[in-house]
PDB file of C-alpha atoms and ligand atoms in Angstrom:
ATOM      1  CA  MET Z  74      15.228  -9.901  28.553  1.00 90.00           C
ATOM      2  CA  ARG Z  75      18.650 -10.205  26.978  1.00 95.00           C
ATOM      3  CA  PHE Z  76      19.118 -10.361  23.194  1.00 97.00           C
ATOM      4  CA  VAL Z  77      22.140 -11.763  21.369  1.00 97.00           C
ATOM      5  CA  PHE Z  78      22.358  -8.450  19.537  1.00 97.00           C
ATOM      6  CA  SER Z  79      20.405  -5.190  19.624  1.00 96.00           C
ATOM      7  CA  PRO Z  80      16.862  -5.718  18.303  1.00 95.00           C
ATOM      8  CA  PRO Z  81      15.938  -3.762  15.178  1.00 95.00           C
ATOM      9  CA  VAL Z  82      14.610  -0.239  15.469  1.00 96.00           C
ATOM     10  CA  GLN Z  83      10.789  -0.211  15.458  1.00 98.00           C
ATOM     11  CA  ALA Z  84       9.528   0.640  11.949  1.00 98.00           C
ATOM     12  CA  SER Z  85       7.338   3.744  12.041  1.00 98.00           C
ATOM     13  CA  LEU Z  86       5.703   6.479   9.983  1.00 98.00           C
ATOM     14  CA  ALA Z  87       5.175  10.180  10.556  1.00 98.00           C
ATOM     15  CA  VAL Z  88       1.820  11.399  11.866  1.00 98.00           C
ATOM     16  CA  ALA Z  89       0.339  14.580  10.391  1.00 98.00           C
ATOM     17  CA  ASN Z  90       0.716  17.642  12.632  1.00 96.00           C
ATOM     18  CA  SER Z  91       2.467  15.678  15.381  1.00 98.00           C
ATOM     19  CA  ASP Z  92       5.994  14.764  16.422  1.00 97.00           C
ATOM     20  CA  ALA Z  93       4.756  11.373  17.677  1.00 98.00           C
ATOM     21  CA  ARG Z  94       5.202   8.513  15.214  1.00 98.00           C
ATOM     22  CA  PHE Z  95       2.927   5.617  14.227  1.00 98.00           C
ATOM     23  CA  PRO Z  96       4.651   2.279  14.983  1.00 98.00           C
ATOM     24  CA  VAL Z  97       4.225  -0.103  12.034  1.00 98.00           C
ATOM     25  CA  ARG Z  98       3.607  -3.770  12.820  1.00 98.00           C
ATOM     26  CA  ARG Z  99       2.643  -5.397   9.486  1.00 98.00           C
ATOM     27  CA  ILE Z 100       1.598  -4.196   6.047  1.00 98.00           C
ATOM     28  CA  PHE Z 101      -1.326  -5.993   4.389  1.00 98.00           C
ATOM     29  CA  CYS Z 102      -2.198  -5.168   0.783  1.00 98.00           C
ATOM     30  CA  VAL Z 103      -5.450  -5.884  -1.064  1.00 97.00           C
ATOM     31  CA  GLY Z 104      -5.214  -7.221  -4.625  1.00 93.00           C
ATOM     32  CA  ARG Z 105      -7.510  -6.107  -7.492  1.00 89.00           C
ATOM     33  CA  ASN Z 106      -9.868  -3.816  -5.586  1.00 92.00           C
ATOM     34  CA  TYR Z 107     -10.854  -1.473  -8.437  1.00 92.00           C
ATOM     35  CA  GLU Z 108     -12.673  -2.961 -11.440  1.00 90.00           C
ATOM     36  CA  ALA Z 109     -10.850  -0.990 -14.140  1.00 87.00           C
ATOM     37  CA  HIS Z 110      -7.437  -1.948 -12.728  1.00 86.00           C
ATOM     38  CA  ALA Z 111      -8.392  -5.634 -12.445  1.00 85.00           C
ATOM     39  CA  ARG Z 112      -9.413  -5.531 -16.099  1.00 87.00           C
ATOM     40  CA  GLU Z 113      -6.204  -3.769 -17.187  1.00 89.00           C
ATOM     41  CA  MET Z 114      -4.281  -6.637 -15.535  1.00 87.00           C
ATOM     42  CA  GLY Z 115      -6.333  -9.200 -17.480  1.00 87.00           C
ATOM     43  CA  ASN Z 116      -8.745 -10.347 -14.743  1.00 84.00           C
ATOM     44  CA  ASP Z 117     -12.521 -10.331 -14.324  1.00 80.00           C
ATOM     45  CA  PRO Z 118     -13.101  -8.721 -10.928  1.00 78.00           C
ATOM     46  CA  THR Z 119     -16.807  -9.449 -10.572  1.00 74.00           C
ATOM     47  CA  ARG Z 120     -16.837  -9.629  -6.774  1.00 70.00           C
ATOM     48  CA  GLU Z 121     -14.291 -12.428  -6.463  1.00 82.00           C
ATOM     49  CA  PRO Z 122     -13.389 -12.578  -2.759  1.00 88.00           C
ATOM     50  CA  PRO Z 123     -10.663 -10.091  -1.839  1.00 92.00           C
ATOM     51  CA  PHE Z 124      -7.162 -11.543  -1.560  1.00 94.00           C
ATOM     52  CA  PHE Z 125      -4.148 -10.209   0.288  1.00 97.00           C
ATOM     53  CA  PHE Z 126      -0.385 -10.094   0.156  1.00 97.00           C
ATOM     54  CA  THR Z 127       2.095  -8.463   2.528  1.00 98.00           C
ATOM     55  CA  LYS Z 128       5.151  -6.271   2.748  1.00 98.00           C
ATOM     56  CA  PRO Z 129       7.577  -6.161   5.681  1.00 98.00           C
ATOM     57  CA  ALA Z 130       6.995  -3.366   8.201  1.00 98.00           C
ATOM     58  CA  ASP Z 131      10.263  -1.656   7.304  1.00 97.00           C
ATOM     59  CA  ALA Z 132       9.189  -1.347   3.649  1.00 98.00           C
ATOM     60  CA  ALA Z 133       7.225   1.677   4.896  1.00 98.00           C
ATOM     61  CA  VAL Z 134       9.081   4.961   4.416  1.00 98.00           C
ATOM     62  CA  ASP Z 135       8.083   8.550   5.128  1.00 98.00           C
ATOM     63  CA  THR Z 136       7.425  10.971   2.312  1.00 98.00           C
ATOM     64  CA  PRO Z 137       8.601  13.177   0.766  1.00 98.00           C
ATOM     65  CA  CYS Z 138      11.569  10.946  -0.005  1.00 97.00           C
ATOM     66  CA  ALA Z 139      13.906   9.666  -2.680  1.00 97.00           C
ATOM     67  CA  ILE Z 140      13.871   5.947  -3.444  1.00 97.00           C
ATOM     68  CA  ALA Z 141      16.620   4.277  -5.436  1.00 96.00           C
ATOM     69  CA  TYR Z 142      15.432   2.312  -8.470  1.00 96.00           C
ATOM     70  CA  PRO Z 143      15.322  -1.203  -6.950  1.00 96.00           C
ATOM     71  CA  PRO Z 144      17.398  -4.205  -8.025  1.00 95.00           C
ATOM     72  CA  LEU Z 145      16.261  -7.168 -10.178  1.00 95.00           C
ATOM     73  CA  THR Z 146      13.662  -5.229 -12.193  1.00 96.00           C
ATOM     74  CA  GLN Z 147      13.411  -3.353 -15.450  1.00 96.00           C
ATOM     75  CA  ASP Z 148       9.715  -2.575 -14.959  1.00 97.00           C
ATOM     76  CA  LEU Z 149       9.118  -0.761 -11.654  1.00 98.00           C
ATOM     77  CA  HIS Z 150       5.433   0.272 -11.437  1.00 98.00           C
ATOM     78  CA  HIS Z 151       3.515   2.797  -9.349  1.00 98.00           C
ATOM     79  CA  GLU Z 152       0.229   1.881  -7.602  1.00 98.00           C
ATOM     80  CA  ILE Z 153      -1.385   4.730  -5.656  1.00 98.00           C
ATOM     81  CA  GLU Z 154      -3.480   3.471  -2.730  1.00 98.00           C
ATOM     82  CA  LEU Z 155      -5.591   4.589   0.201  1.00 98.00           C
ATOM     83  CA  VAL Z 156      -3.849   3.354   3.377  1.00 98.00           C
ATOM     84  CA  ILE Z 157      -5.684   2.424   6.580  1.00 98.00           C
ATOM     85  CA  ALA Z 158      -3.829   2.454   9.919  1.00 98.00           C
ATOM     86  CA  ILE Z 159      -5.161   0.048  12.563  1.00 98.00           C
ATOM     87  CA  GLY Z 160      -5.163   1.274  16.172  1.00 98.00           C
ATOM     88  CA  ARG Z 161      -7.120  -1.484  17.892  1.00 98.00           C
ATOM     89  CA  GLY Z 162      -6.647  -5.171  17.192  1.00 98.00           C
ATOM     90  CA  GLY Z 163      -9.168  -7.935  16.785  1.00 98.00           C
ATOM     91  CA  ALA Z 164     -10.263 -11.052  14.946  1.00 98.00           C
ATOM     92  CA  ASN Z 165     -13.533 -11.739  13.137  1.00 98.00           C
ATOM     93  CA  ILE Z 166     -14.431  -8.046  13.238  1.00 98.00           C
ATOM     94  CA  ALA Z 167     -17.935  -7.334  11.896  1.00 98.00           C
ATOM     95  CA  SER Z 168     -17.963  -4.867   9.003  1.00 97.00           C
ATOM     96  CA  ASP Z 169     -20.099  -2.426  10.992  1.00 97.00           C
ATOM     97  CA  ALA Z 170     -17.513  -2.541  13.818  1.00 98.00           C
ATOM     98  CA  VAL Z 171     -14.419  -1.926  11.652  1.00 98.00           C
ATOM     99  CA  GLN Z 172     -14.529   1.852  12.116  1.00 97.00           C
ATOM    100  CA  ALA Z 173     -13.691   1.503  15.846  1.00 98.00           C
ATOM    101  CA  HIS Z 174     -10.444  -0.318  14.960  1.00 98.00           C
ATOM    102  CA  ILE Z 175      -9.132   2.414  12.627  1.00 98.00           C
ATOM    103  CA  TRP Z 176      -6.594   4.861  14.052  1.00 98.00           C
ATOM    104  CA  GLY Z 177      -6.089   6.886  10.915  1.00 98.00           C
ATOM    105  CA  ALA Z 178      -5.659   6.947   7.163  1.00 98.00           C
ATOM    106  CA  SER Z 179      -3.137   8.040   4.594  1.00 98.00           C
ATOM    107  CA  VAL Z 180      -2.053   7.588   1.001  1.00 98.00           C
ATOM    108  CA  GLY Z 181       0.837   5.459  -0.191  1.00 98.00           C
ATOM    109  CA  ILE Z 182       2.388   3.840  -3.221  1.00 98.00           C
ATOM    110  CA  ASP Z 183       2.535   0.045  -3.549  1.00 98.00           C
ATOM    111  CA  LEU Z 184       5.755  -0.007  -5.587  1.00 98.00           C
ATOM    112  CA  THR Z 185       5.795  -3.163  -7.691  1.00 98.00           C
ATOM    113  CA  ARG Z 186       8.467  -4.974  -9.708  1.00 98.00           C
ATOM    114  CA  ARG Z 187       5.910  -5.801 -12.426  1.00 98.00           C
ATOM    115  CA  ASP Z 188       8.238  -8.036 -14.461  1.00 98.00           C
ATOM    116  CA  LEU Z 189       8.908 -10.219 -11.406  1.00 98.00           C
ATOM    117  CA  GLN Z 190       5.171 -10.326 -10.664  1.00 97.00           C
ATOM    118  CA  ALA Z 191       4.414 -11.467 -14.222  1.00 97.00           C
ATOM    119  CA  THR Z 192       6.976 -14.276 -13.872  1.00 97.00           C
ATOM    120  CA  ALA Z 193       5.578 -15.259 -10.462  1.00 97.00           C
ATOM    121  CA  LYS Z 194       2.040 -15.443 -11.859  1.00 96.00           C
ATOM    122  CA  LYS Z 195       3.170 -17.529 -14.831  1.00 97.00           C
ATOM    123  CA  MET Z 196       5.207 -19.927 -12.677  1.00 97.00           C
ATOM    124  CA  GLY Z 197       2.627 -20.155  -9.865  1.00 97.00           C
ATOM    125  CA  ARG Z 198       5.146 -18.671  -7.424  1.00 96.00           C
ATOM    126  CA  PRO Z 199       4.588 -16.215  -4.537  1.00 96.00           C
ATOM    127  CA  TRP Z 200       4.435 -12.458  -5.262  1.00 97.00           C
ATOM    128  CA  ASP Z 201       6.882 -11.501  -2.492  1.00 97.00           C
ATOM    129  CA  TRP Z 202       9.837 -10.637  -4.733  1.00 97.00           C
ATOM    130  CA  ALA Z 203       7.563  -8.388  -6.799  1.00 98.00           C
ATOM    131  CA  LYS Z 204       5.997  -6.591  -3.859  1.00 98.00           C
ATOM    132  CA  ALA Z 205       7.965  -6.909  -0.632  1.00 98.00           C
ATOM    133  CA  PHE Z 206      11.304  -5.319  -1.468  1.00 97.00           C
ATOM    134  CA  ASP Z 207      13.144  -2.627   0.528  1.00 97.00           C
ATOM    135  CA  ARG Z 208      11.444   0.793   0.637  1.00 97.00           C
ATOM    136  CA  SER Z 209       8.536  -0.477  -1.472  1.00 98.00           C
ATOM    137  CA  ALA Z 210       5.855   1.415   0.493  1.00 98.00           C
ATOM    138  CA  PRO Z 211       6.378   5.199   0.583  1.00 98.00           C
ATOM    139  CA  ILE Z 212       3.486   6.615   2.638  1.00 98.00           C
ATOM    140  CA  ALA Z 213       2.359  10.153   3.522  1.00 98.00           C
ATOM    141  CA  PRO Z 214       2.021  11.169   7.198  1.00 98.00           C
ATOM    142  CA  ILE Z 215      -0.842   9.260   8.849  1.00 98.00           C
ATOM    143  CA  VAL Z 216      -3.914  11.415   9.519  1.00 98.00           C
ATOM    144  CA  PRO Z 217      -5.872  10.628  12.726  1.00 98.00           C
ATOM    145  CA  ILE Z 218      -9.353   9.360  11.841  1.00 98.00           C
ATOM    146  CA  ALA Z 219     -11.057  12.359  13.485  1.00 97.00           C
ATOM    147  CA  ASP Z 220      -9.386  14.568  10.868  1.00 97.00           C
ATOM    148  CA  VAL Z 221     -10.252  12.342   7.889  1.00 97.00           C
ATOM    149  CA  THR Z 222     -13.060  13.693   5.721  1.00 92.00           C
ATOM    150  CA  SER Z 223     -14.283  10.329   4.414  1.00 96.00           C
ATOM    151  CA  LEU Z 224     -13.180   6.748   3.834  1.00 97.00           C
ATOM    152  CA  ARG Z 225     -16.074   6.185   1.418  1.00 96.00           C
ATOM    153  CA  ALA Z 226     -15.446   8.778  -1.280  1.00 97.00           C
ATOM    154  CA  GLY Z 227     -12.724  11.105  -2.477  1.00 98.00           C
ATOM    155  CA  ARG Z 228     -10.540  11.519  -5.541  1.00 98.00           C
ATOM    156  CA  ILE Z 229      -7.450   9.267  -5.629  1.00 98.00           C
ATOM    157  CA  TRP Z 230      -4.795  10.269  -8.116  1.00 98.00           C
ATOM    158  CA  LEU Z 231      -1.142   9.913  -9.109  1.00 98.00           C
ATOM    159  CA  ALA Z 232       0.991  11.975 -11.479  1.00 98.00           C
ATOM    160  CA  VAL Z 233       4.466  11.367 -12.883  1.00 98.00           C
ATOM    161  CA  ASN Z 234       6.421  14.533 -13.648  1.00 98.00           C
ATOM    162  CA  GLY Z 235       3.134  16.433 -13.447  1.00 98.00           C
ATOM    163  CA  GLU Z 236       1.257  14.184 -15.902  1.00 98.00           C
ATOM    164  CA  VAL Z 237      -1.768  12.497 -14.296  1.00 98.00           C
ATOM    165  CA  ARG Z 238      -1.688   8.731 -14.808  1.00 98.00           C
ATOM    166  CA  GLN Z 239      -4.112   7.399 -12.180  1.00 98.00           C
ATOM    167  CA  ASP Z 240      -7.343   9.277 -11.467  1.00 98.00           C
ATOM    168  CA  ALA Z 241     -10.294   7.613  -9.761  1.00 98.00           C
ATOM    169  CA  ASP Z 242     -12.393   7.753  -6.603  1.00 98.00           C
ATOM    170  CA  ILE Z 243     -12.166   5.578  -3.496  1.00 97.00           C
ATOM    171  CA  ALA Z 244     -15.960   5.213  -3.833  1.00 96.00           C
ATOM    172  CA  ASP Z 245     -15.057   2.780  -6.647  1.00 95.00           C
ATOM    173  CA  LEU Z 246     -13.431   0.248  -4.280  1.00 95.00           C
ATOM    174  CA  ILE Z 247     -14.976  -3.159  -5.079  1.00 94.00           C
ATOM    175  CA  TRP Z 248     -14.531  -4.124  -1.415  1.00 94.00           C
ATOM    176  CA  PRO Z 249     -14.833  -0.943   0.670  1.00 96.00           C
ATOM    177  CA  VAL Z 250     -12.701  -0.445   3.782  1.00 97.00           C
ATOM    178  CA  SER Z 251     -15.279  -1.816   6.236  1.00 97.00           C
ATOM    179  CA  GLU Z 252     -15.728  -4.995   4.188  1.00 96.00           C
ATOM    180  CA  HIS Z 253     -12.143  -5.895   3.244  1.00 96.00           C
ATOM    181  CA  ILE Z 254     -10.831  -5.258   6.770  1.00 98.00           C
ATOM    182  CA  ALA Z 255     -13.632  -7.431   8.214  1.00 98.00           C
ATOM    183  CA  ILE Z 256     -12.646 -10.211   5.793  1.00 97.00           C
ATOM    184  CA  LEU Z 257      -8.907  -9.745   6.510  1.00 98.00           C
ATOM    185  CA  SER Z 258      -9.638 -10.136  10.230  1.00 98.00           C
ATOM    186  CA  GLN Z 259     -11.110 -13.591   9.537  1.00 98.00           C
ATOM    187  CA  SER Z 260      -7.643 -14.760   8.400  1.00 97.00           C
ATOM    188  CA  VAL Z 261      -5.366 -12.995  10.870  1.00 98.00           C
ATOM    189  CA  THR Z 262      -5.820 -11.312  14.226  1.00 98.00           C
ATOM    190  CA  LEU Z 263      -5.267  -7.641  13.478  1.00 98.00           C
ATOM    191  CA  ALA Z 264      -3.077  -5.681  15.877  1.00 98.00           C
ATOM    192  CA  PRO Z 265      -2.337  -2.032  16.608  1.00 98.00           C
ATOM    193  CA  GLY Z 266       0.230  -0.786  14.076  1.00 98.00           C
ATOM    194  CA  ASP Z 267      -1.015  -2.880  11.178  1.00 98.00           C
ATOM    195  CA  LEU Z 268      -1.426  -1.018   7.888  1.00 98.00           C
ATOM    196  CA  VAL Z 269      -3.770  -1.968   5.071  1.00 98.00           C
ATOM    197  CA  MET Z 270      -2.990  -0.784   1.546  1.00 98.00           C
ATOM    198  CA  THR Z 271      -6.413  -0.981  -0.040  1.00 98.00           C
ATOM    199  CA  GLY Z 272      -5.665  -1.558  -3.731  1.00 97.00           C
ATOM    200  CA  THR Z 273      -4.963   0.638  -6.725  1.00 97.00           C
ATOM    201  CA  PRO Z 274      -7.167   2.098  -9.459  1.00 96.00           C
ATOM    202  CA  ALA Z 275      -6.430   1.809 -13.197  1.00 96.00           C
ATOM    203  CA  GLY Z 276      -3.529   3.567 -14.856  1.00 97.00           C
ATOM    204  CA  VAL Z 277      -0.544   1.780 -13.302  1.00 97.00           C
ATOM    205  CA  GLY Z 278       2.663   2.239 -15.256  1.00 97.00           C
ATOM    206  CA  ALA Z 279       6.430   2.238 -15.311  1.00 98.00           C
ATOM    207  CA  LEU Z 280       8.796   4.585 -13.475  1.00 98.00           C
ATOM    208  CA  VAL Z 281      12.363   5.447 -14.419  1.00 97.00           C
ATOM    209  CA  PRO Z 282      15.191   7.127 -12.495  1.00 96.00           C
ATOM    210  CA  GLY Z 283      14.616  10.867 -12.324  1.00 96.00           C
ATOM    211  CA  ASP Z 284      10.817  10.611 -12.190  1.00 98.00           C
ATOM    212  CA  VAL Z 285       9.020  12.741  -9.616  1.00 98.00           C
ATOM    213  CA  VAL Z 286       5.857  10.985  -8.479  1.00 98.00           C
ATOM    214  CA  THR Z 287       3.084  12.913  -6.744  1.00 98.00           C
ATOM    215  CA  GLY Z 288      -0.268  11.598  -5.585  1.00 98.00           C
ATOM    216  CA  GLY Z 289      -2.986  11.828  -3.030  1.00 98.00           C
ATOM    217  CA  VAL Z 290      -6.444  11.097  -1.764  1.00 98.00           C
ATOM    218  CA  ASP Z 291      -8.553  14.243  -1.428  1.00 97.00           C
ATOM    219  CA  GLY Z 292      -9.511  14.906   2.174  1.00 96.00           C
ATOM    220  CA  ILE Z 293      -6.709  12.663   3.491  1.00 97.00           C
ATOM    221  CA  GLY Z 294      -3.276  13.585   2.220  1.00 97.00           C
ATOM    222  CA  ALA Z 295      -0.705  13.812  -0.534  1.00 98.00           C
ATOM    223  CA  LEU Z 296       2.825  12.578  -1.147  1.00 98.00           C
ATOM    224  CA  SER Z 297       5.860  13.115  -3.327  1.00 98.00           C
ATOM    225  CA  VAL Z 298       8.534  10.543  -4.212  1.00 98.00           C
ATOM    226  CA  THR Z 299      11.585  10.942  -6.408  1.00 98.00           C
ATOM    227  CA  ILE Z 300      12.955   7.842  -8.113  1.00 98.00           C
ATOM    228  CA  ALA Z 301      16.735   8.041  -7.955  1.00 95.00           C
ATOM    229  CA  ALA Z 302      19.363   6.180  -9.909  1.00 88.00           C
ATOM    230  CA  LYS Z 303      20.953   3.389  -7.850  1.00 75.00           C
ATOM    231  CA  LYS Z 304      24.273   5.215  -7.762  1.00 65.00           C
ATOM    232  CA  ASP Z 305      22.693   8.397  -6.316  1.00 57.00           C
ATOM    233  CA  ILE Z 306      21.618   6.849  -3.016  1.00 55.00           C
ATOM    234  CA  ALA Z 307      23.544   4.671  -0.639  1.00 48.00           C
TER     235      ALA Z 307
HETATM  236 MN1   MN Q 515      -1.406  -2.683  -4.957  1.00 50.21          MN
END
């Protein structure tokens, strides 16, 4: 095949304890998947069906890293999330079969331009400009599923400059991994390389240039991200 110009480099993430990389195909994100966070955003989460939004594959960046404070916002927020890496595709996957489709897991931050999201909600517009901007998904090295302690329980936390702001347990997911991935696969045919960011617990908040953000999911991984001033990074 001949292209009119060189195709883009395949987006990818580091894999823990390996020099092979995980090729990223799409990034799906689950909205409002922890009760306390849904309530802090002004919603009643009583088992409303899960809903999804997306980020482009190249929003994924390895950690540790520095990320420039993004354009168009004055209210950049952190959302720490368990990340699931799909290794085998499929549609209409039964919840008890989801495990066989998972290649690995990690932890990432769903960086959010909260002011743009608030405007989008008010105007009935899409969330893309709030969620799908460049470098909006810093993610720790992916851990192969055989090395993951549990996808059902484990502390999930995030700290800014050493001060803990988000502190919960993935056991509190309203729609656990097996269920929300089964439901996602009813809407799209999942493929190897897809990532699922599974939602954030309560305690989201603003970041400013100079902040050092750390976070993790116990038994899976940890990350560190520095928010840089726009002028500090090309
Ligand atoms: Mn999120």
